[in-house]
Each structure stands twice: as C-alpha cells, then as structure tokens.
Coordinates of N, CA and C in Angstrom, one line a residue:
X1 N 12.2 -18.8 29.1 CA 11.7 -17.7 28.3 C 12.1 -17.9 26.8
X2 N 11.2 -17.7 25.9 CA 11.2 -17.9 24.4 C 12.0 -16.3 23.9
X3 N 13.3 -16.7 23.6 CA 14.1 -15.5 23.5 C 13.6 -14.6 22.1
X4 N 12.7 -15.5 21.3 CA 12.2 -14.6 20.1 C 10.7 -13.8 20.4
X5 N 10.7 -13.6 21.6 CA 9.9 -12.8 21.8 C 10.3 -11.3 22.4
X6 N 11.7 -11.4 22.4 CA 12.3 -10.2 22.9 C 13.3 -9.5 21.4
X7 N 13.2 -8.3 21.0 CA 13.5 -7.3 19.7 C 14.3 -6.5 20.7
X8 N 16.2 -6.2 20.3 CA 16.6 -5.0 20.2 C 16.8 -4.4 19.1
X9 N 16.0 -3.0 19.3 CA 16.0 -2.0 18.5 C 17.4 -1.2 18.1
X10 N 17.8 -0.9 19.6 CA 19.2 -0.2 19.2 C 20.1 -0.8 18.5
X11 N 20.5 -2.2 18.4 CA 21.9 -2.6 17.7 C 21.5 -3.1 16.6
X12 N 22.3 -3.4 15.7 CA 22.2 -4.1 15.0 C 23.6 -4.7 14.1
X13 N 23.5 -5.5 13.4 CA 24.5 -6.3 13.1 C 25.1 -5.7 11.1
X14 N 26.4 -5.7 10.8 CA 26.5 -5.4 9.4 C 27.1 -6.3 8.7
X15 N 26.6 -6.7 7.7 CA 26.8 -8.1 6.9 C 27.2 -9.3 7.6
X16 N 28.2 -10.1 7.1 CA 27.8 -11.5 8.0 C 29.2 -12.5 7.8
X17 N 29.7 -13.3 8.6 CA 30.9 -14.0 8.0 C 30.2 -15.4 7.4
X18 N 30.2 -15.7 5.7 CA 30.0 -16.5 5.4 C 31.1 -17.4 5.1
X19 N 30.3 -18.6 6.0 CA 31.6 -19.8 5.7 C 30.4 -21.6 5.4
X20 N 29.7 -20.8 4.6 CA 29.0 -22.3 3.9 C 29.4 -22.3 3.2
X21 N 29.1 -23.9 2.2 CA 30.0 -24.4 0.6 C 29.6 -24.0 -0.3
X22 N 29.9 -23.8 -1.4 CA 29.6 -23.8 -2.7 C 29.2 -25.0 -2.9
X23 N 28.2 -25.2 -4.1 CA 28.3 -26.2 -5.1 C 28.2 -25.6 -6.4
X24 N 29.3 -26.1 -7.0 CA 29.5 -25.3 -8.2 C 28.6 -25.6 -9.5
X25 N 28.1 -27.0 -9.6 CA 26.3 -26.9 -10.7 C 25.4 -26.0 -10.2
X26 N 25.5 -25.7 -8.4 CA 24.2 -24.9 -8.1 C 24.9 -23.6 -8.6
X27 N 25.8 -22.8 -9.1 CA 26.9 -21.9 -9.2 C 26.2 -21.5 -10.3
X28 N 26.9 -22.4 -11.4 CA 26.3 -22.8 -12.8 C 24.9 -22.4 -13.2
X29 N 24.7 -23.4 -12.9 CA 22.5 -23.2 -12.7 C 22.0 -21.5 -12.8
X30 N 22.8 -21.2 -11.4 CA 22.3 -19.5 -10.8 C 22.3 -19.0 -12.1
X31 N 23.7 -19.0 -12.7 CA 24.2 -18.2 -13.7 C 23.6 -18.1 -14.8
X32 N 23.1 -19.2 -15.2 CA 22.0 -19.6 -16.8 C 21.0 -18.5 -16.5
X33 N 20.3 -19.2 -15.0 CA 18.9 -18.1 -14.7 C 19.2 -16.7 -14.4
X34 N 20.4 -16.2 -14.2 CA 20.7 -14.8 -14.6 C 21.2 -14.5 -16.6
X35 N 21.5 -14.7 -16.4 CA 21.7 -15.3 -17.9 C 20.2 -14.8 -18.8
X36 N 20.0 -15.9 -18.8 CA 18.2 -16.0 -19.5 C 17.6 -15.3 -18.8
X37 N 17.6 -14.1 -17.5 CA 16.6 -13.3 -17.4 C 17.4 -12.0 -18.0
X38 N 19.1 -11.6 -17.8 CA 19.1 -10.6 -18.5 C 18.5 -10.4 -20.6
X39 N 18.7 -11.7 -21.1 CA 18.2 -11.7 -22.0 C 16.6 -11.3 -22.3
X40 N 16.3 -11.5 -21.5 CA 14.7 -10.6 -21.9 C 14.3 -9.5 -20.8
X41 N 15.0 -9.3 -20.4 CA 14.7 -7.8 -19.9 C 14.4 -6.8 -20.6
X42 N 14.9 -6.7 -21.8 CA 14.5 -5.7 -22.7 C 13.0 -5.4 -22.9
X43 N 12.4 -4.2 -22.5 CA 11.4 -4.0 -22.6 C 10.7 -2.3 -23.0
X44 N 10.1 -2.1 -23.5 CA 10.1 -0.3 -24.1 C 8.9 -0.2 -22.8
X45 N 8.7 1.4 -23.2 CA 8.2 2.1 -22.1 C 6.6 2.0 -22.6
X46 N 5.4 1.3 -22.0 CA 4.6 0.9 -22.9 C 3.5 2.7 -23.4
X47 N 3.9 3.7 -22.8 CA 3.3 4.6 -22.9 C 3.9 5.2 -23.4
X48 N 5.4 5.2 -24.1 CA 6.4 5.9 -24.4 C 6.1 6.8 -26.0
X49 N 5.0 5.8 -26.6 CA 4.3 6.3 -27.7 C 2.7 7.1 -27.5
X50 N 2.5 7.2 -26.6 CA 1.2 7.4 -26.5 C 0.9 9.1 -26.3
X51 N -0.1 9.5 -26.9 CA -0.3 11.0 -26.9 C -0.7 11.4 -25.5
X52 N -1.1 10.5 -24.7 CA -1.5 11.1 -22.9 C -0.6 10.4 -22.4
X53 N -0.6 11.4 -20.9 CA 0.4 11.0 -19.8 C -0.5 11.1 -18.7
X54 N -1.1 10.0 -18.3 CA -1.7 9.2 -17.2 C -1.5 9.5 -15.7
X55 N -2.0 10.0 -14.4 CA -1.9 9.4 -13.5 C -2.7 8.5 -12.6
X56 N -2.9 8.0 -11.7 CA -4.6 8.1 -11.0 C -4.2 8.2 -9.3
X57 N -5.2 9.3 -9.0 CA -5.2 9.8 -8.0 C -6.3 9.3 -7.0
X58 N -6.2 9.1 -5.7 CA -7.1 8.4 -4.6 C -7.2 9.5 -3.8
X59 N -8.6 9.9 -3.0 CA -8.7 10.6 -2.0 C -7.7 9.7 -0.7
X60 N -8.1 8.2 -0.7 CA -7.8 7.5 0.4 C -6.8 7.1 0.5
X61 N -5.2 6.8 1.6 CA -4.4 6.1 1.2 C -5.1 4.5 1.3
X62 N -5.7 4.5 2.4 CA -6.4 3.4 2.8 C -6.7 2.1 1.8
X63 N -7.1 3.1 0.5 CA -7.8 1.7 -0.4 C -6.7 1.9 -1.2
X64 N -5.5 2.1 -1.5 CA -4.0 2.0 -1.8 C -3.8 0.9 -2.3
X65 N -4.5 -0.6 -1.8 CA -3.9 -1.8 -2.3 C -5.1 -1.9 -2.9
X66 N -5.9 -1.0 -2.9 CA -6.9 -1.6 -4.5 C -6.9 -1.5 -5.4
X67 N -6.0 0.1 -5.8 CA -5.6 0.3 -6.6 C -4.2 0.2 -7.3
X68 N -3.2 -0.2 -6.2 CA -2.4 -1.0 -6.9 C -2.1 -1.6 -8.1
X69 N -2.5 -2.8 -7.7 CA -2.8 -3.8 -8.9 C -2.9 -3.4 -10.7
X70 N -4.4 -2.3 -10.0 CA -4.4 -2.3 -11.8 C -3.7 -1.0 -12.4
X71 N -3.3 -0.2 -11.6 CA -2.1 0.7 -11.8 C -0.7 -0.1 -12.1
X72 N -0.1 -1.0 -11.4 CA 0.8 -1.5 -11.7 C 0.8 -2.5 -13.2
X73 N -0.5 -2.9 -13.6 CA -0.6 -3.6 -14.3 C -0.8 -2.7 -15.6
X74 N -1.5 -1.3 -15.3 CA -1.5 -0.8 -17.0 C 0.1 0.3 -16.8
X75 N 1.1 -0.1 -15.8 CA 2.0 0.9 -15.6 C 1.8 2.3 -15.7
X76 N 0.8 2.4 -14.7 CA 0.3 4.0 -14.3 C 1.0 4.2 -13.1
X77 N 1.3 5.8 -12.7 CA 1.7 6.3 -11.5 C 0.2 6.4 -10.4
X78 N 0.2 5.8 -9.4 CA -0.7 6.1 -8.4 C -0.4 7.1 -7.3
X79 N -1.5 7.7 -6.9 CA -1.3 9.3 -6.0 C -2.2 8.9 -4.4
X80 N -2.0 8.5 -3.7 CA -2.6 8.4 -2.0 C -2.8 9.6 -1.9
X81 N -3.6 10.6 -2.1 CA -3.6 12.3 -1.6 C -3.4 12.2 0.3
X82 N -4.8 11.3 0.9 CA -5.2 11.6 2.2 C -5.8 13.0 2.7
X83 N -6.9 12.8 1.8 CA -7.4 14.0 1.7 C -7.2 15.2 0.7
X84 N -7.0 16.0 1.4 CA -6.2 17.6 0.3 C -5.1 17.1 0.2
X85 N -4.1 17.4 -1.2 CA -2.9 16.9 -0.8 C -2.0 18.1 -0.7
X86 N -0.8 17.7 0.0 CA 0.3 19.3 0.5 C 0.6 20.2 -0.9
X87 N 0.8 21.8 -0.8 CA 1.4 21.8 -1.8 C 3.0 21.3 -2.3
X88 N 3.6 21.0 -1.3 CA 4.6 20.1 -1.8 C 4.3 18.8 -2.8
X89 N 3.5 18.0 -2.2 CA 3.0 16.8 -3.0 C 3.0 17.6 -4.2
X90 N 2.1 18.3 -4.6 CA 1.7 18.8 -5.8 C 2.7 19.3 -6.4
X91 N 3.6 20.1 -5.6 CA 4.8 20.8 -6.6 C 5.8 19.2 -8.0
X92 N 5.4 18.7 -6.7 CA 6.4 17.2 -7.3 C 5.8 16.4 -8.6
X93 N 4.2 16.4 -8.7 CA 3.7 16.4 -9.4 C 3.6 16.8 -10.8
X94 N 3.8 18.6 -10.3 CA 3.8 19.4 -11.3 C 5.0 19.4 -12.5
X95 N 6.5 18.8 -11.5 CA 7.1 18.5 -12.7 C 7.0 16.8 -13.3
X96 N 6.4 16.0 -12.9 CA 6.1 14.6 -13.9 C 5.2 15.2 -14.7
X97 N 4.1 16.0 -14.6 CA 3.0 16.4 -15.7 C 3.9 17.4 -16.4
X98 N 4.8 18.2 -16.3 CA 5.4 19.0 -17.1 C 6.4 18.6 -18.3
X99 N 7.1 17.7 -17.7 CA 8.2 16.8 -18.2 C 7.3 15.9 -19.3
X100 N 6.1 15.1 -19.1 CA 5.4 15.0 -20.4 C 4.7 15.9 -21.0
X101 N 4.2 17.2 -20.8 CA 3.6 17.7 -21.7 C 4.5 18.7 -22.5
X102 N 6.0 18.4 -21.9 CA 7.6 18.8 -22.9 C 7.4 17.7 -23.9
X103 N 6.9 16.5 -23.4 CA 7.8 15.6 -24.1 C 6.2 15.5 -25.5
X104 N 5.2 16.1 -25.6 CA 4.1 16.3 -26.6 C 3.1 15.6 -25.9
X105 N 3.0 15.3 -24.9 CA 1.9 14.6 -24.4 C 0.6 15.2 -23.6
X106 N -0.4 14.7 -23.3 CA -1.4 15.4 -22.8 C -1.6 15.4 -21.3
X107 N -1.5 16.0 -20.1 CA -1.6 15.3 -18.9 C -2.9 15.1 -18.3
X108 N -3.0 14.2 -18.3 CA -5.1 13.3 -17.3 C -4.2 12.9 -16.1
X109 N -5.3 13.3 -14.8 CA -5.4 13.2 -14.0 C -6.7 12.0 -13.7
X110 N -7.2 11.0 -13.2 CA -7.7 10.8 -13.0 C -8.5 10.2 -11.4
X111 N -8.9 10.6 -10.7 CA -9.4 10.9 -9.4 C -10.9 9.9 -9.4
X112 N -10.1 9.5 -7.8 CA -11.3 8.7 -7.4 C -11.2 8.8 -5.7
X113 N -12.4 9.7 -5.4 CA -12.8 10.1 -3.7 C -14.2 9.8 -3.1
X114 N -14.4 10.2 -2.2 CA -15.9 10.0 -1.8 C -16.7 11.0 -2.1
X115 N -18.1 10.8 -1.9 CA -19.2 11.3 -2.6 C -19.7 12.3 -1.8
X116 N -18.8 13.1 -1.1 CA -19.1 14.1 -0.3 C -18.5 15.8 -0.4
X117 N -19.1 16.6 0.4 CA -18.3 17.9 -0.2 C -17.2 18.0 -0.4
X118 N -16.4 17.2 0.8 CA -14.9 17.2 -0.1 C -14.7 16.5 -0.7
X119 N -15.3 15.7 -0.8 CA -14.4 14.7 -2.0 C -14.9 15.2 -3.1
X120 N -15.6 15.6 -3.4 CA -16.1 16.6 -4.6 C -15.4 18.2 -4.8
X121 N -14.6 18.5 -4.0 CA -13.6 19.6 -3.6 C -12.8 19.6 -4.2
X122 N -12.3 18.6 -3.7 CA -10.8 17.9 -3.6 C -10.5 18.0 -5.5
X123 N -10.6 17.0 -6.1 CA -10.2 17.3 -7.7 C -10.7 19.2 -8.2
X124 N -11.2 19.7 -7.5 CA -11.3 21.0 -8.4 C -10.3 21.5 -8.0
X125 N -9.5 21.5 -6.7 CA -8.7 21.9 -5.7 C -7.1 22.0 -6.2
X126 N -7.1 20.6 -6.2 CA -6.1 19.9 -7.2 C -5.7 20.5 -8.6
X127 N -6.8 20.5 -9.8 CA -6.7 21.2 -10.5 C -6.2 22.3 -10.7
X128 N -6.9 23.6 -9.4 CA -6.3 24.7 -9.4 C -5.2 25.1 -9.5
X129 N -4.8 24.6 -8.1 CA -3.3 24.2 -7.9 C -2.4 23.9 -8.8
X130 N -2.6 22.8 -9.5 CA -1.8 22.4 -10.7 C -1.8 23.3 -11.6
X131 N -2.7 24.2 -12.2 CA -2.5 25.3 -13.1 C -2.0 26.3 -12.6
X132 N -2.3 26.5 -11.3 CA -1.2 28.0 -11.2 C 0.3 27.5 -11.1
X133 N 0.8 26.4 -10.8 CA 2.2 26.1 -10.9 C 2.6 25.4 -12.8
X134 N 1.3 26.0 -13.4 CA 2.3 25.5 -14.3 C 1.7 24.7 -15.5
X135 N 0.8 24.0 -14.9 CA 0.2 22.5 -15.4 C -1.0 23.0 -16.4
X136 N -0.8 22.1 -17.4 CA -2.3 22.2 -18.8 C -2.6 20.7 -18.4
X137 N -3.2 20.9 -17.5 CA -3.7 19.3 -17.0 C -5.5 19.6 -17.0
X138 N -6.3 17.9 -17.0 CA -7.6 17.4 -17.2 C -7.6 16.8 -16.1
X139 N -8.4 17.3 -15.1 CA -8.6 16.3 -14.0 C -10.4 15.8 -14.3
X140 N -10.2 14.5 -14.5 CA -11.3 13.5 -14.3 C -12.3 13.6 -13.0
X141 N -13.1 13.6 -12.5 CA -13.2 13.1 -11.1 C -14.2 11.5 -11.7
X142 N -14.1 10.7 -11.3 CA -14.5 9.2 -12.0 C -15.7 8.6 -11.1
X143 N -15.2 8.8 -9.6 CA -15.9 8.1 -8.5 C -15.5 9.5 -7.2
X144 N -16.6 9.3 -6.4 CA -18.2 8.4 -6.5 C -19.2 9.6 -7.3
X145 N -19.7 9.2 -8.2 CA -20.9 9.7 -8.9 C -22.1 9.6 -8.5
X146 N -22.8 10.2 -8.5 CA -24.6 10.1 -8.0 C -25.5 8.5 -8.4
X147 N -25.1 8.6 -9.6 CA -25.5 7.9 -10.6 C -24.7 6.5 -10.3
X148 N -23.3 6.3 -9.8 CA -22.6 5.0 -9.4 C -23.7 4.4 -8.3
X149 N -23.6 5.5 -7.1 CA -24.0 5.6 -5.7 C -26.0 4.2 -6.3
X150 N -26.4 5.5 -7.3 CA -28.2 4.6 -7.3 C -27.9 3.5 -8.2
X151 N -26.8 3.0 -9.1 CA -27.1 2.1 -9.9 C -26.2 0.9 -8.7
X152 N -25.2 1.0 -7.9 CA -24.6 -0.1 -7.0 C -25.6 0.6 -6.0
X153 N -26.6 1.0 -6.0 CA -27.3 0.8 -4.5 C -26.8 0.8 -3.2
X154 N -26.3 2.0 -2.9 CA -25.2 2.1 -2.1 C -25.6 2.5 -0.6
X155 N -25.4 2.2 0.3 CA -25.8 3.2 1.7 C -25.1 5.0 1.6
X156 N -25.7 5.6 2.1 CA -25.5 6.7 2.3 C -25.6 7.1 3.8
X157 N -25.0 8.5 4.5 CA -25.4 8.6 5.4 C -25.6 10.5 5.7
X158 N -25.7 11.0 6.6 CA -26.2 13.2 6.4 C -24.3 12.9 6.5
X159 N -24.1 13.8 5.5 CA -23.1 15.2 5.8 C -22.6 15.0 7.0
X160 N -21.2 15.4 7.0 CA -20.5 16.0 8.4 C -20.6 17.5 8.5
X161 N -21.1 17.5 9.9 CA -21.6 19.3 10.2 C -19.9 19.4 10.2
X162 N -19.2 18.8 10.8 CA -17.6 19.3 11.3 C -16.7 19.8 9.8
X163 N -17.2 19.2 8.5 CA -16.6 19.9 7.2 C -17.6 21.0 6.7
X164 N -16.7 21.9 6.9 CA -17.0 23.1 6.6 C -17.5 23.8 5.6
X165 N -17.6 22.9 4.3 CA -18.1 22.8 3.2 C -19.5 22.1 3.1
X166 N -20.1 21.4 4.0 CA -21.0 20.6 4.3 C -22.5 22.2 4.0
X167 N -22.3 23.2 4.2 CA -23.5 24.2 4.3 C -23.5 24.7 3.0
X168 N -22.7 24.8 2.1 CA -23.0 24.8 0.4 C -22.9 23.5 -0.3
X169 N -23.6 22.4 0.8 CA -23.9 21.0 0.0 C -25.0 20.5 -0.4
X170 N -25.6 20.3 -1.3 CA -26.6 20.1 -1.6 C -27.1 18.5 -2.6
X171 N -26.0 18.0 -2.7 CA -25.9 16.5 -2.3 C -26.8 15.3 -1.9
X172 N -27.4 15.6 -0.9 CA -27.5 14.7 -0.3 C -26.8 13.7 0.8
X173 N -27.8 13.0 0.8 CA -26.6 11.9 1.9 C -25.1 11.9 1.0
X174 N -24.4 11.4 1.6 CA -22.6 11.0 1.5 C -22.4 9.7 1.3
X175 N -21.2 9.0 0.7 CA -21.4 8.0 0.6 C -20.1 8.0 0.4
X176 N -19.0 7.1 1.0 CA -17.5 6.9 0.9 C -17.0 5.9 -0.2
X177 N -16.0 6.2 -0.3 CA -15.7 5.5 -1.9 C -15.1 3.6 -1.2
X178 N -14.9 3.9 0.1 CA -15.1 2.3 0.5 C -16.3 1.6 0.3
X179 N -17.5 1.9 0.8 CA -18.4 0.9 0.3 C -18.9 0.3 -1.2
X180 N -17.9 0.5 -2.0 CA -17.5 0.1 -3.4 C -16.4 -0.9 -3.0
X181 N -17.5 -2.3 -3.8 CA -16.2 -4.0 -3.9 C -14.9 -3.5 -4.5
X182 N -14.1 -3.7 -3.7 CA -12.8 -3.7 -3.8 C -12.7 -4.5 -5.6
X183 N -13.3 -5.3 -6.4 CA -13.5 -5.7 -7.4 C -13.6 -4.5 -8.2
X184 N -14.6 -3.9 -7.8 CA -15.4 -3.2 -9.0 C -14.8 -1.9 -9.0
X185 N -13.9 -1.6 -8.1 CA -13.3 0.0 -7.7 C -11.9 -0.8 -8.7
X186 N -11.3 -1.9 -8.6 CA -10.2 -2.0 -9.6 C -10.4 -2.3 -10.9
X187 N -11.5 -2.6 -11.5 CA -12.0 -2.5 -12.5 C -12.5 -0.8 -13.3
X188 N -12.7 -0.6 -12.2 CA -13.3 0.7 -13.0 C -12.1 1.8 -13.1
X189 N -11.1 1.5 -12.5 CA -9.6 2.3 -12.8 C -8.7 1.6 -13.3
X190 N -9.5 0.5 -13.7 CA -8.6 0.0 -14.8 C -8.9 0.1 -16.4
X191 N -10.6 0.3 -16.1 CA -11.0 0.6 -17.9 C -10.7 2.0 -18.0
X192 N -10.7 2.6 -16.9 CA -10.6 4.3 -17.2 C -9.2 4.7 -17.7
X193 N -8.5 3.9 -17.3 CA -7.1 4.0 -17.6 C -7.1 3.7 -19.5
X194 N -8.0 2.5 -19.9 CA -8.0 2.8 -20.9 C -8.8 3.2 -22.0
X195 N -9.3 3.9 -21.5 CA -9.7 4.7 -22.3 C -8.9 5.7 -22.9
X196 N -7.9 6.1 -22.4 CA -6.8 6.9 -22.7 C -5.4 6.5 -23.1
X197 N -5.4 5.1 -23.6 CA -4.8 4.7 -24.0 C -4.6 4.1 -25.7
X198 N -4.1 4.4 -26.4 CA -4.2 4.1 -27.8 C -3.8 2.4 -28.1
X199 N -4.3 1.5 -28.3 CA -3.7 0.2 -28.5 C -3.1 0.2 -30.0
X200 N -3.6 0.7 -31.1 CA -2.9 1.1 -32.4 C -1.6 1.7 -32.2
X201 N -1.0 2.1 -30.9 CA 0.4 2.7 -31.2 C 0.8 1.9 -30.4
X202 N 0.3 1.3 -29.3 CA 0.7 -0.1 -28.7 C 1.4 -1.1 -28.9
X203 N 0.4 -1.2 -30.5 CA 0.7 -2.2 -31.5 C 2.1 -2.3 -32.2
X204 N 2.5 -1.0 -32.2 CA 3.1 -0.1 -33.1 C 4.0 -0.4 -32.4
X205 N 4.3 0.0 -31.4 CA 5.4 -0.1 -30.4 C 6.0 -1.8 -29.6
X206 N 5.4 -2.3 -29.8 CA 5.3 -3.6 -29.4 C 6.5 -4.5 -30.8
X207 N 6.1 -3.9 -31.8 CA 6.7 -4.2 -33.1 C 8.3 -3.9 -32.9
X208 N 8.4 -2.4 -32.7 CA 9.2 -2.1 -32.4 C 10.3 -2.3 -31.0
X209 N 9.7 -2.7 -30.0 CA 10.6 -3.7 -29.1 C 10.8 -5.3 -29.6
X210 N 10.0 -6.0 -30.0 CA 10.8 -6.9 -30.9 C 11.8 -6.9 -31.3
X211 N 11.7 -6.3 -32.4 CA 13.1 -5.9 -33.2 C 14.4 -5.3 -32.6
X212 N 14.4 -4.3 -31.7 CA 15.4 -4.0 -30.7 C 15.6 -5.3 -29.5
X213 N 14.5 -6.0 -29.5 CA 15.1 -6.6 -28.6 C 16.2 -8.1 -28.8
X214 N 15.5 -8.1 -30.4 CA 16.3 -9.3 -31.2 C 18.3 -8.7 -31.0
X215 N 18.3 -7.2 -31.6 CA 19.6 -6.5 -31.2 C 19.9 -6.1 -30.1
X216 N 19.6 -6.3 -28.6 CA 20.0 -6.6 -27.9 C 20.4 -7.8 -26.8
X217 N 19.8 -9.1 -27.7 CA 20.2 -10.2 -27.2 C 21.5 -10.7 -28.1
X218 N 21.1 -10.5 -29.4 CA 22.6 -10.5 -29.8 C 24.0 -9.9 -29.5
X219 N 23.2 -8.7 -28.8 CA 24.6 -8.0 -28.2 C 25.1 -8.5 -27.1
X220 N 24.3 -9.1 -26.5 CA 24.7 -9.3 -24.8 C 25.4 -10.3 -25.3
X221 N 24.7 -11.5 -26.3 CA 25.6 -12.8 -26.8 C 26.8 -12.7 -27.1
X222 N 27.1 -11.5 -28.2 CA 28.5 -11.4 -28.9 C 29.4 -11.2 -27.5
X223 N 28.9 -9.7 -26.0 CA 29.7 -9.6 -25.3 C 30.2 -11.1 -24.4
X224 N 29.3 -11.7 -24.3 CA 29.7 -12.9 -23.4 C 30.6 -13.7 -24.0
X225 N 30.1 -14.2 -25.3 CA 31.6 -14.5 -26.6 C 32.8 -13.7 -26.2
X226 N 33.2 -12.2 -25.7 CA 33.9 -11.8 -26.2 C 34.8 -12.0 -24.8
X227 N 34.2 -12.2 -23.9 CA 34.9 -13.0 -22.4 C 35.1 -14.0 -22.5
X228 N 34.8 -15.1 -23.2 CA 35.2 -16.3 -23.4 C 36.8 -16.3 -23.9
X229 N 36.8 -15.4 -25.3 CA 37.8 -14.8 -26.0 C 39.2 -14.4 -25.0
X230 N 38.7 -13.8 -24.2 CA 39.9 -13.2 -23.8 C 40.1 -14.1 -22.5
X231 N 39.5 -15.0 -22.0 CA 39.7 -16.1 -20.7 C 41.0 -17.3 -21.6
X232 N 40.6 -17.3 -22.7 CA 41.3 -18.2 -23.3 C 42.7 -17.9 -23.7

C-alpha cells in the first residue's frame, strides 16, 4: 500500500531537528541576496499622493483571480461581495474609505456584477449602506452595461422568476458578468482603475522615492559599517 495516499488530520508535528551541514559560501551568498534585497525595498505608497482612494468591488468571488492581477498590479484593494455583501463586510469597509477621506482623499468604489436585477441592485445597495454609516463615497457600476452586452455580442438568457426583483425588471434578457474573456474583464478594471489615477503626481512621487531611497541605502550601509566597527 502506497503510504502517501493515507493524510492524518489530527496530529501533527512542531518544527524539526535539524542536523544537515552548512556550507559557509552558500551562508555568504544567502546573505548578499538578503543584503541587496533589503537595499531596494524602499518603496513609497504609489497612491499615497493621489486625490482618490480606489477600491474595486466584484459581485462574484468566482472571477476573483481575474481580477487579481490587475488590482494587484495598480495596488488596488479588491472586494469578492458574493452577491449582497454582510453589513459587517461593509462596516469594515466603511472605515478604509473613512480613514482616506480623513486623510483628503476622495472615495471610488468601482463595481463590476452581472447584468441582471441584482446585479444592478447590488452597487445602489452598497452605496446606501455606505452613506448611512458614514461614507461620502462614488460608486461606479462599470459592468455589465447594455451597451458592453450589444457591442461583445453576448448571450443572454429570461430573468430568474426565483429573484424577487425580477417583476420591476425591465431589462431584458440577463447576461452574467462571466461570459466576458477573462482578458477583457482584466483590462477593463484595469483602465478604470486609471482613470482615477493622476500620473503627474505619480511622477512627482516617484522623484521623491528616489531621493529617500538614495538615504536609506546609505543608512542601512553606514549601520552595517557600524557592526563591522564593533566586531573588531
């Protein structure tokens, strides 16, 4: 019997007795490439200058890894609702959009759900919510649009009788924000994202990590000098 096909759950093991060698160039080595990555770690907050404070919100968790990417890439906060989201979710919410619009900034929401009564619900819903706890927030709704739906030629299909919103819809067929290329749904919350982004203070700021970052490589330098100093 192939013993790796059998998992206990209950036990498990806490750290380990290590008794392999060193090699002290591989020691060395490690150290440089710790070394030379603390040296450029320095990095500013790229929206730290910017007059809006960003999120983007998904009706779906599902398409989660599609929006990933280009959220991680313009360092935006991403929101899985899964439908309505709790008012808990939201409370948590309410203070990241608070906490920037202390700090002078504007809060955008930007939302992307399906093309149906709720998912057309849903960002007004959200909205509300957010203002009665507090929030001077913009919610976007981006996708799915009528107009996305006829220019990507999209299937459609009737309404769900089972959503209860379905009898003040007037819509049309439905269309889910999955039959949108996983391409074109990360592209399009990725230009959205900038549109609200200033690259003139970008610029500005970019200047300014330079420069701090030149005085914080020097610094780490002087301290490592200053262990040498006292080894000796």
């Amino acid at each position: 019997v192939d013993m790796d096909a059998f998992i206990d759950r209950e036990r498990s093991m806490y750290g380990e007795t290590a008794d392999d060698e060193k090699d002290i160039d591989d020691e060395i080595e490690q150290g440089k490439t710790q070394v030379k990555a603390w040296m450029n770690a320095y990095h500013l907050n790229r929206w730290s200058n910017q007059d809006n404070y960003v999120e983007v919100g998904i009706e779906k968790k599902a398409l989660q890894g599609v929006f990933e990417s280009p959220c991680m890439l313009k360092s935006v906060g991403l929101a899985p609702y899964k439908g309505y989201p709790s008012i808990t979710f939201l409370h948590e919410a309410s203070i990241r959009f608070q906490d920037a619009i202390r700090n002078g900034k504007k809060a955008i929401l930007l939302y992307f759900g399906d093309y149906d009564p709720s998912g057309e619900d849903i960002p007004r819903s959200i909205e509300t919510n957010l203002r009665r706890m507090g929030v001077d927030i913009e919610v976007k709704r981006l996708a799915l649009l009528p107009e996305q739906i006829e220019e990507m030629n999209l299937p459609g299909v009737p309404p769900k009788h089972t959503d209860t919103r379905t009898r003040n819809w007037s819509g049309g067929s439905v269309v889910e924000l999955d039959a949108v290329e996983p391409k074109t749904l990360a592209k399009m919350c990725k230009d959205a994202i900038e549109e609200y982004f200033d690259r003139d203070a970008y610029a500005e700021l970019k200047e300014t990590e330079t420069e701090e970052r030149r005085v914080y490589i020097q610094s780490l330098k002087e301290f490592v000098e200053s262990l040498s100093d006292k080894e000796e």
